[in-house]
Coordinates of C-alpha atoms in Angstrom, one line a residue:
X236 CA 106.8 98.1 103.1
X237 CA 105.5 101.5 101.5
X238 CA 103.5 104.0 103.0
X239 CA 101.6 105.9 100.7
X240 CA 101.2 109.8 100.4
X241 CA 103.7 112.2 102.9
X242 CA 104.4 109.4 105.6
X243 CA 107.7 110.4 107.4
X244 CA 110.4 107.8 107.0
X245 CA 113.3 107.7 109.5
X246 CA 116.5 107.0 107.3
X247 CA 120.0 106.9 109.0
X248 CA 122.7 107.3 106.8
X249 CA 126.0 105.0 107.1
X250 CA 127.2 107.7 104.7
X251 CA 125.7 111.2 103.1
X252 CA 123.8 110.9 99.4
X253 CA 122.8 114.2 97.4
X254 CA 119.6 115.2 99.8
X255 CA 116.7 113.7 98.5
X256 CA 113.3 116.5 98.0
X257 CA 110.3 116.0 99.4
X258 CA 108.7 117.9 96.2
X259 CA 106.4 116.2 94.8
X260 CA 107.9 115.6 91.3
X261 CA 105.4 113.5 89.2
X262 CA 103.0 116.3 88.6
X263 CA 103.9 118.3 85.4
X264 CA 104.0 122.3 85.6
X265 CA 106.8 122.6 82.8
X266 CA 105.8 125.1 80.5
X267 CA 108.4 128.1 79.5
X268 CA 105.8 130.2 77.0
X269 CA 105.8 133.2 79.2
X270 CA 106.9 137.0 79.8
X271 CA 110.1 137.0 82.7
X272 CA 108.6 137.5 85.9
X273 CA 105.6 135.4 85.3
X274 CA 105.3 131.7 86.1
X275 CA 105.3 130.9 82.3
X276 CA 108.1 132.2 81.9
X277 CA 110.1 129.0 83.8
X278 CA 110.3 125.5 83.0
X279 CA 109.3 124.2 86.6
X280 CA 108.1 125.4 89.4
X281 CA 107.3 123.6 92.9
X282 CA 105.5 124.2 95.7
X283 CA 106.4 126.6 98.6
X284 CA 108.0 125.8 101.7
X285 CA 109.1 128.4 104.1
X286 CA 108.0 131.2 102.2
X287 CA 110.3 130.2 99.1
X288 CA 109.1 127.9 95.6
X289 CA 112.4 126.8 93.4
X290 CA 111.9 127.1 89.9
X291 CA 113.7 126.0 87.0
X292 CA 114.9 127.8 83.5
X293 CA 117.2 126.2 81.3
X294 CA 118.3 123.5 83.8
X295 CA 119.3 126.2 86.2
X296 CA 117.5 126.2 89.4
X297 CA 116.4 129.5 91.3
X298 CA 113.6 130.3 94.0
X299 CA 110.8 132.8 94.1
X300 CA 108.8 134.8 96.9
X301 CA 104.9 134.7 97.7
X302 CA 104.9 138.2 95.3
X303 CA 106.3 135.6 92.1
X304 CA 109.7 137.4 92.1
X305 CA 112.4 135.8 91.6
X306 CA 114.9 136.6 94.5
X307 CA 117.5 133.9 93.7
X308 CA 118.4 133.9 90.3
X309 CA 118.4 130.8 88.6
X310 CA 121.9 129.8 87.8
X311 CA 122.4 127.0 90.3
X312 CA 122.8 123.4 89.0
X313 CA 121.0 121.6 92.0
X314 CA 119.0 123.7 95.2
X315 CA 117.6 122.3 98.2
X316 CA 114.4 123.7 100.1
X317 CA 115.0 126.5 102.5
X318 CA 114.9 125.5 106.1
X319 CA 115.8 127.6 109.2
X320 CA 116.0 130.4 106.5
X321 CA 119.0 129.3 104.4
X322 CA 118.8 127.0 101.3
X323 CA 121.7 124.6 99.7
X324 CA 123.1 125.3 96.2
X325 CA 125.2 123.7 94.0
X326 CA 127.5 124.5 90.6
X327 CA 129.9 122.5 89.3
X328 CA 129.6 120.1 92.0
X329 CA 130.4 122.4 94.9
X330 CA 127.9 123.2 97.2
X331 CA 127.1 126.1 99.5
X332 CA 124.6 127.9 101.1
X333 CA 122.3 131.2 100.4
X334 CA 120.1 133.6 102.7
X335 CA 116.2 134.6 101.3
X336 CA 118.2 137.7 100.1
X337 CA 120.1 135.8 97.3
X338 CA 123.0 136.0 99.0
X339 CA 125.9 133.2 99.8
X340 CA 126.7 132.6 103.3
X341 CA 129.4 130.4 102.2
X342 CA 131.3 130.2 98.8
X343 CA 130.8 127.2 96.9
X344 CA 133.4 125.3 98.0
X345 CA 132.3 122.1 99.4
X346 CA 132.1 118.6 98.4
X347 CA 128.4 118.4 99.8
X348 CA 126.2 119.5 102.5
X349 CA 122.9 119.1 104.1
X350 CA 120.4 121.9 105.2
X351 CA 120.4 123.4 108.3
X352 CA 118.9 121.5 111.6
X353 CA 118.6 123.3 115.0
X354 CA 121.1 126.2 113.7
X355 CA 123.8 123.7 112.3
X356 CA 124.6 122.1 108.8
X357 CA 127.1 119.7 107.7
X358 CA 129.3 120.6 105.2
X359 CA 131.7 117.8 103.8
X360 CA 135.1 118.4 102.3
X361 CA 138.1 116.4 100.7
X362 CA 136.4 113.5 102.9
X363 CA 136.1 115.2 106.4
X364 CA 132.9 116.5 107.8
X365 CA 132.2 119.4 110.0
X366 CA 129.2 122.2 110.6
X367 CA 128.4 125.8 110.0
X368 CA 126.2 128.1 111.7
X369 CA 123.9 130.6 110.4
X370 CA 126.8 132.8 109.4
X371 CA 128.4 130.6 107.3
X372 CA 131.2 130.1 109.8
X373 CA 132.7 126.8 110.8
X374 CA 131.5 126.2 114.1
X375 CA 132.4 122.6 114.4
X376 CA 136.1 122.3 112.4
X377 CA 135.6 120.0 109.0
X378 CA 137.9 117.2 110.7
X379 CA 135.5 114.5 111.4
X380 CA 135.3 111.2 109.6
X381 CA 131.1 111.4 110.2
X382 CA 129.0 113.8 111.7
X383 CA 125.2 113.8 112.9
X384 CA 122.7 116.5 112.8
X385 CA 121.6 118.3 116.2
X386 CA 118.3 117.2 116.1
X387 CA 118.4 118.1 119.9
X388 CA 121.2 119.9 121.8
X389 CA 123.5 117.0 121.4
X390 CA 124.7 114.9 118.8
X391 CA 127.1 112.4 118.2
X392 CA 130.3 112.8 115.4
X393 CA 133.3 110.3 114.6
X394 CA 136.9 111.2 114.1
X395 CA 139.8 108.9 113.8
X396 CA 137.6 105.7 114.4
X397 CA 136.7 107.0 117.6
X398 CA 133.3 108.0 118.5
X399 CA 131.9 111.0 120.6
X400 CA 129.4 113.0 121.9
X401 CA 129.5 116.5 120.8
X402 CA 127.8 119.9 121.5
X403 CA 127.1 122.7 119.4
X404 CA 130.3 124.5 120.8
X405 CA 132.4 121.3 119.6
X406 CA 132.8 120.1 123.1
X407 CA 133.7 116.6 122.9
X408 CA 133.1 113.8 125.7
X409 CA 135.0 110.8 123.9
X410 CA 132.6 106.9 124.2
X411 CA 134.5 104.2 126.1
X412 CA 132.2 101.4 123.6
X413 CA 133.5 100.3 120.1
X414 CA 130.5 101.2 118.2
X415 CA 130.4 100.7 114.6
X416 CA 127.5 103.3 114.2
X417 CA 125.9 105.8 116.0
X418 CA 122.7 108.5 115.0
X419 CA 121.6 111.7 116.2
X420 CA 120.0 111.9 119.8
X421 CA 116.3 112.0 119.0
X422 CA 113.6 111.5 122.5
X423 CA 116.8 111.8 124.0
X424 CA 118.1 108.6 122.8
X425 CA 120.8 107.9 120.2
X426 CA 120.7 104.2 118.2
X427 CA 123.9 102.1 118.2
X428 CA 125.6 99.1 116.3
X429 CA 128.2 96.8 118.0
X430 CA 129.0 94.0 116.6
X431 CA 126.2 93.8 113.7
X432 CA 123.6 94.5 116.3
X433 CA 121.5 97.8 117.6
X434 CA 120.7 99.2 120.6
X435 CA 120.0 102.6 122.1
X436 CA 122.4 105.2 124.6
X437 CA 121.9 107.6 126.8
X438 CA 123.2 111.5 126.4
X439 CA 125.6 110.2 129.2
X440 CA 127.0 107.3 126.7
X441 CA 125.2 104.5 128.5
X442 CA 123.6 101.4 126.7
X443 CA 120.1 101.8 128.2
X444 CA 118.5 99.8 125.3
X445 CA 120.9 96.2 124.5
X446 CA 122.1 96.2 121.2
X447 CA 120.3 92.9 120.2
X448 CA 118.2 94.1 117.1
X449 CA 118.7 93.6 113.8
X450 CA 117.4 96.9 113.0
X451 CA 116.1 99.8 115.0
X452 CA 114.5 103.5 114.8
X453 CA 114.4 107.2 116.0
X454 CA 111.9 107.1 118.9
X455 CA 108.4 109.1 117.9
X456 CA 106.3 109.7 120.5
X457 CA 107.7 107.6 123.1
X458 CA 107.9 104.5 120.8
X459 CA 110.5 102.9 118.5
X460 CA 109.8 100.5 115.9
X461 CA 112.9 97.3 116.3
X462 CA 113.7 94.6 113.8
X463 CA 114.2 91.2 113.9
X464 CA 114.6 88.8 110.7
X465 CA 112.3 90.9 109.0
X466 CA 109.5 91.2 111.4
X467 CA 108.9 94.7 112.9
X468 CA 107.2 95.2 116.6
X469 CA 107.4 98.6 118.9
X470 CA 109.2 98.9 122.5
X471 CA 109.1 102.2 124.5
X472 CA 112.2 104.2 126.8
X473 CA 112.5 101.7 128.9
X474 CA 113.3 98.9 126.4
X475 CA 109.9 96.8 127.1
X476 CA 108.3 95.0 123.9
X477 CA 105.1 96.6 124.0
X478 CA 104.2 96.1 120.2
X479 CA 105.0 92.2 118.9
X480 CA 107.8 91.6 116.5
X481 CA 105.3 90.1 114.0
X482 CA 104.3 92.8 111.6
X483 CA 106.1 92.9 107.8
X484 CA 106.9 96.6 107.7
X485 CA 108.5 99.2 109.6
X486 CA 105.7 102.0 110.3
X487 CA 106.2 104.8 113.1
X488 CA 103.6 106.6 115.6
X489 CA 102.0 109.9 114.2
X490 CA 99.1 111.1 116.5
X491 CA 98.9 108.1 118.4
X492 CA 98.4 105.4 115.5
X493 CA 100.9 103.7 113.9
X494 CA 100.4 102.1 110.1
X495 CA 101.4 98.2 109.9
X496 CA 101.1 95.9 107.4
X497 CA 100.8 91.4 107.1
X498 CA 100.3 89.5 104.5
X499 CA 100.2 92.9 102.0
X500 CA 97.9 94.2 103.4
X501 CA 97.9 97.8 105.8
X502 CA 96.0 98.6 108.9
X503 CA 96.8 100.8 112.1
X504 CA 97.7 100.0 116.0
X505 CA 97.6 102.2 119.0
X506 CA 100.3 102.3 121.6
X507 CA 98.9 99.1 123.3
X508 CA 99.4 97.6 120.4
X509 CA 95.7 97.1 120.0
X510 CA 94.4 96.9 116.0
X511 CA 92.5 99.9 115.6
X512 CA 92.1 100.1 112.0
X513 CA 91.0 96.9 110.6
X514 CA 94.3 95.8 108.4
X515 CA 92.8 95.4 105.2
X516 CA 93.9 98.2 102.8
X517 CA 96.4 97.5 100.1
X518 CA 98.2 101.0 101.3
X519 CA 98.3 104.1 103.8
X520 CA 99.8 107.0 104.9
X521 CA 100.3 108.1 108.6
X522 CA 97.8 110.2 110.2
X523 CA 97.8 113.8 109.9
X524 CA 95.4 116.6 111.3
X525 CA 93.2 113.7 112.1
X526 CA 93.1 111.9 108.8
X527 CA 95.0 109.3 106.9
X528 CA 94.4 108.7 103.1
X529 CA 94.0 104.8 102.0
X530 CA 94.1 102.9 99.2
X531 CA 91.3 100.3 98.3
X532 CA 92.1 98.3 94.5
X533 CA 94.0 101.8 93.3
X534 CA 91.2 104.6 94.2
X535 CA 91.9 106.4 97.5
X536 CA 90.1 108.1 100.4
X537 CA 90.5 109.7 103.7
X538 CA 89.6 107.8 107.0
X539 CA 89.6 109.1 110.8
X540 CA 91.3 107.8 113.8
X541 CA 87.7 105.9 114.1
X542 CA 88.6 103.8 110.6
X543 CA 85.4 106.1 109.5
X544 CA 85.3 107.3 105.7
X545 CA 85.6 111.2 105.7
X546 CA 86.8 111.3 101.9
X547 CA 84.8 108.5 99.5
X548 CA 87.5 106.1 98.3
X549 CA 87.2 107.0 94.8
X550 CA 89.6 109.1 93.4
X551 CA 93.0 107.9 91.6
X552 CA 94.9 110.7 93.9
X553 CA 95.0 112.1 96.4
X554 CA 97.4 115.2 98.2
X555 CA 97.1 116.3 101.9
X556 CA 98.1 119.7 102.5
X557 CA 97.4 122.0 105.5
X558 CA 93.8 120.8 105.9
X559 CA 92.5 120.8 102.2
X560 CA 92.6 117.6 100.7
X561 CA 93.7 117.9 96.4
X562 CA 91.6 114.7 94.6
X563 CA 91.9 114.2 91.2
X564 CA 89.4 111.8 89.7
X565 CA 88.8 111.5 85.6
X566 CA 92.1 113.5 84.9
X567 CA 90.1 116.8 86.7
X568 CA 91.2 117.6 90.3
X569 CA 89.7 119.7 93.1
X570 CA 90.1 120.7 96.7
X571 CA 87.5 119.5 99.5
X572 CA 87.8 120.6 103.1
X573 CA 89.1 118.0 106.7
X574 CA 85.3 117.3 106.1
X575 CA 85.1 116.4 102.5
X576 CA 83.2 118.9 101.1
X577 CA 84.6 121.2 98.0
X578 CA 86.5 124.3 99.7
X579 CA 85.5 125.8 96.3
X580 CA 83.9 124.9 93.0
X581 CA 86.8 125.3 90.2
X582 CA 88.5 122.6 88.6
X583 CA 92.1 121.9 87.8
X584 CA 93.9 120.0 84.8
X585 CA 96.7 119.3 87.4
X586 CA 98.0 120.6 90.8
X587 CA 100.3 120.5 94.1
X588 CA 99.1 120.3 97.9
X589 CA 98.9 123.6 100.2
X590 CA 101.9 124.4 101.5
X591 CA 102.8 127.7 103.0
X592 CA 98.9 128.8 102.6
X593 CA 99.3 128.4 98.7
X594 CA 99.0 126.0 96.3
X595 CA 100.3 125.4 92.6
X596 CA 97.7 125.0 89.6
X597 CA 97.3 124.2 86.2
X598 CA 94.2 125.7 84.7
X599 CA 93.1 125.7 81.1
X600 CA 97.2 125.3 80.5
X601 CA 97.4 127.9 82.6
X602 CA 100.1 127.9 86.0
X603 CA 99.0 130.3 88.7
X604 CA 99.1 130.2 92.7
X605 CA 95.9 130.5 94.6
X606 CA 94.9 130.4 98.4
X607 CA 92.5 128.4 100.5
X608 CA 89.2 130.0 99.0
X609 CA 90.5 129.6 95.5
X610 CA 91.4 133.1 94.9
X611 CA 93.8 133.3 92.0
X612 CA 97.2 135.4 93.5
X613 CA 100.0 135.2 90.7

């Protein structure tokens, strides 16, 4: 199954991959032509997220401020966005982390690590995993053969084949099952394996959920999507099948809908499991501020919870962002409002979504930032 256009996917790790960015990489803003301190000056640039954009000159990776001034000097090999205020960077293959001043919490000393979530961040190191705080320090000891993010106040780490629930502290209550995987707490459940087979416990360590799917997923507002040979359906807390196992893909609940798909084909259901959304598009995303984008033969549009058109299904792309809706149509792109009316009159050769009240655009082979009423800023 694929969900078109920003639709959160749940992915569990059996074990950590470089982090994957949620930039959106197809659109071209390479350019290097300019004076230092201008955005022509670097070879990429993406769009902001938590006040910070990374940009690129010659292969090195840096980040810039909403002012366009380069407060991280570019001479990391790989950087991730900055979340809770810290970002990961990478030379040589050793990662660490830096503050929005530039400066490294940690030396770059370890094998990998993720960014922060709820105040921790793994770090990995000659195969053992552990977490830092916001200080750089070593909250949680790098001695554990897996560890999960806090996504709430508990999580869930493994060390010498042994599972166990763990608190930020490293307080450690030790699991009496033999699981062969276990994820983060999430609704206040955590997803288990036994035996080639997945379930759900408790923060307690009790199966509340049988492990009798083939496949399962975090819980999003109050529902979880479960697996069996192939065919996806929805259950709730209390383990009740409240969505069929009969759909093709494996969609969550955003806003009260959920996206499914048969036969190729993509519609949405409520938490009845009632068809809502005729399923006749050839692709989706999940809904957002009210709207979902869909895709009819290639040209896209924007639809309300009502499965009424707000945005014509006409242009070749298009990108959400903070209630303006980028469309690009004939190789010229514009901004219309949550209603579908232009938020201003200028057209662009290329562009990102809003993020952070700003948004990246190529005019007239031109890169500058502007804000929601199209005023140019840097």
């Amino acid at each position: 199954m694929k969900i078109l256009l920003f639709c959160t996917t749940i992915i569990w790790a059996f074990g950590y991959q470089k982090p994957a960015t949620t930039r959106q990489e197809n659109i071209d803003f390479h350019n290097n032509s300019g004076k230092k301190d201008s955005l022509e000056y670097y070879d990429h640039i993406s769009p902001f997220k938590n006040e910070f954009a990374e940009v690129t000159l010659n292969k090195k990776r840096g980040f810039i401020n909403k002012k366009g001034q380069n407060v991280i000097s570019c001479k990391y090999d790989y950087t991730n966005d900055f979340e809770e205020g810290f970002a990961v960077v990478e030379v040589n293959n050793k990662y660490g982390f830096v503050d929005g001043t530039g400066r490294e919490i940690t030396a770059l000393k370890y094998d990998f690590a993720t960014s922060f979530v709820n105040g921790r961040a793994m770090v990995k190191l000659n195969g053992k995993r552990g977490l830092i705080d916001g200080k750089g320090k070593e909250i949680i000891p790098v001695i554990y053969d897996d560890i999960n993010d806090f996504i709430e106040e508990l999580s869930t780490a493994k060390l010498n084949g042994k599972w166990y629930i763990i608190d930020k502290m490293n307080h450690q209550k030790p699991l009496s099952e033999n699981f062969t995987s276990i994820s983060s707490f999430n609704e206040g459940l955590a997803f288990v394996k036994i035996d080639g087979k997945m379930g759900y416990m408790n923060k307690e360590g009790e199966i509340v959920i049988k492990p009798k799917y083939d496949m399962v997923f975090f819980f999003r507002e109050g529902m979880a999507c479960v697996e069996i040979d192939n065919k996806y359906g929805f259950i709730n807390h209390k383990g009740e099948l409240v969505v069929p196992i009969v759909y093709d893909g494996y969609p969550g609940f955003n806003e009260g809908l959920a996206a499914v798909t048969l036969n190729n084909k993509y519609g949405f259901i409520d938490k009845q499991g009632k068809v809502v959304i005729p399923i006749q598009y050839n692709d989706v995303s999940d809904f957002f501020n009210g709207l979902a984008t869909v895709n009819v033969n290639g040209k896209r549009g924007r639809i309300n919870k009502k499965g009424e058109i707000i945005i014509p299904i006409i242009y070749e792309q298009i990108v959400p962002g903070e209630g303006i809706n980028g469309v690009i149509t004939d190789k010229k792109g514009k901004f219309l409002d949550a209603q579908g009316k232009e938020s201003f009159p200028e057209i662009y050769e290329d562009f990102y979504g809003f993020s952070n009240g700003v948004a990246l655009v190529k005019q007239k082979g031109i890169r500058f930032y502007i804000d929601k009423k199209g005023k140019r800023l840097f």
